[in-house]
């Protein structure tokens, strides 16, 4: 057994990030300023977006897009149950009704063949989640969106660097919202970015994210700016700080290297687990893509074991191997069970995955030895708990 606990995720922070944050602190400019502008420009260029709005989190972007598109009471939004809470809670908080589409059993992405049957005259948007960093099949999603006049709001929290048919996530005709939480593929501590080809929408999000103020504070205080401002609409306080962007501008150039290392480790896991019947390994979608390997999420086939998934995770922990849970399906959480119950058996693939999924350690700093320790521990737990 390994001597030191291996977490399921850890950010790679180097001297460049540390020195850049120190530079911000010493400069006297801590909040939104030139480094946020630079990160916005560089991120926009990397993903190939026309407009990008830096934010305090992806959740902030998910909240603001509902307001900007005036999605609210009486409206329906189609999304996946296999996601983080904010994807669905921001729909609920807007006053709209989330309609959950079941997932594909292999990729765990939203099953695009099941979307059409959910569309009603009240439907306003489709919110696909690029699960674990593997792109959803966007062509049929956009075809449905055009046919029915719906918005597409991509939850791209896992998909920094993901590509679909040769194009980066963030460059589509819809809205894409990225997260830079420390577990994600690049981090700014907390932070998010909303990308869109729609200039007016980007402007609206920019206003909503900062008090509805018609010019940003850092321009007001700049030598060339004027101190006056006007409140055009009531807005929030969802801006990114320079000390956050200080991390991002050094993380972004290393992203492709991070993804290469993540892909290597995922490939190693796939090979080592290929003959383990007790695990259902993540499947690759058949279309051309680059998987960003944000997560490595096998399903533990508990029907072949004497323990459940939670016990499996506990036994891994006893062997000093951390694991994550992405995700317990949203309709299994208390509020949704009580307030928005889904008829039993209508989301069978999500139900199956929700009870069996776990995230094994996957981050760029992991050594080959760390990955081998994970494989040994997983095989050990299986060997001790076979039916
Ligand atoms: C992390 C995550 C979010 C929320 O991102 P924050 O930046 O933490 O607000 C939303 N959706 C998914 C799928 C995520 O993994």
Coordinates of N, CA and C in Angstrom, one line a residue, residues 88-89 92-93 96 98 330-341:
X88 N -28.4 22.7 -13.2 CA -29.9 22.5 -13.1 C -30.4 23.6 -12.1
X89 N -29.7 23.9 -11.0 CA -30.2 24.8 -10.0 C -30.4 26.2 -10.6
X92 N -33.7 26.3 -12.3 CA -34.7 26.3 -11.3 C -34.8 27.7 -10.7
X93 N -33.6 28.3 -10.3 CA -33.6 29.6 -9.7 C -34.2 30.7 -10.6
X96 N -37.7 28.6 -14.2 CA -38.0 27.7 -15.3 C -38.0 26.3 -14.8
X98 N -36.6 22.5 -15.4 CA -35.6 21.6 -16.1 C -36.3 20.3 -16.5
X330 N -28.7 14.3 -10.6 CA -29.4 15.4 -10.0 C -30.7 15.1 -9.4
X331 N -31.5 14.2 -10.1 CA -32.8 13.8 -9.6 C -32.8 12.9 -8.3
X332 N -31.6 12.5 -7.9 CA -31.4 11.7 -6.7 C -31.2 12.5 -5.5
X333 N -30.9 13.8 -5.7 CA -30.7 14.8 -4.6 C -32.0 15.1 -3.9
X334 N -31.9 15.4 -2.6 CA -33.1 15.6 -1.7 C -34.1 16.6 -2.3
X335 N -33.6 17.8 -2.7 CA -34.5 18.9 -3.1 C -35.3 18.4 -4.4
X336 N -34.6 17.8 -5.3 CA -35.2 17.3 -6.5 C -36.2 16.2 -6.3
X337 N -35.8 15.3 -5.4 CA -36.7 14.1 -5.1 C -38.0 14.6 -4.5
X338 N -37.9 15.7 -3.7 CA -39.1 16.3 -3.1 C -39.9 17.2 -4.0
X339 N -39.2 18.1 -4.7 CA -39.8 19.2 -5.4 C -40.1 18.9 -6.9
X340 N -39.2 18.2 -7.5 CA -39.3 17.9 -8.9 C -39.1 16.4 -9.2
X341 N -39.9 15.5 -8.6 CA -39.6 14.1 -8.7 C -39.8 13.6 -10.2

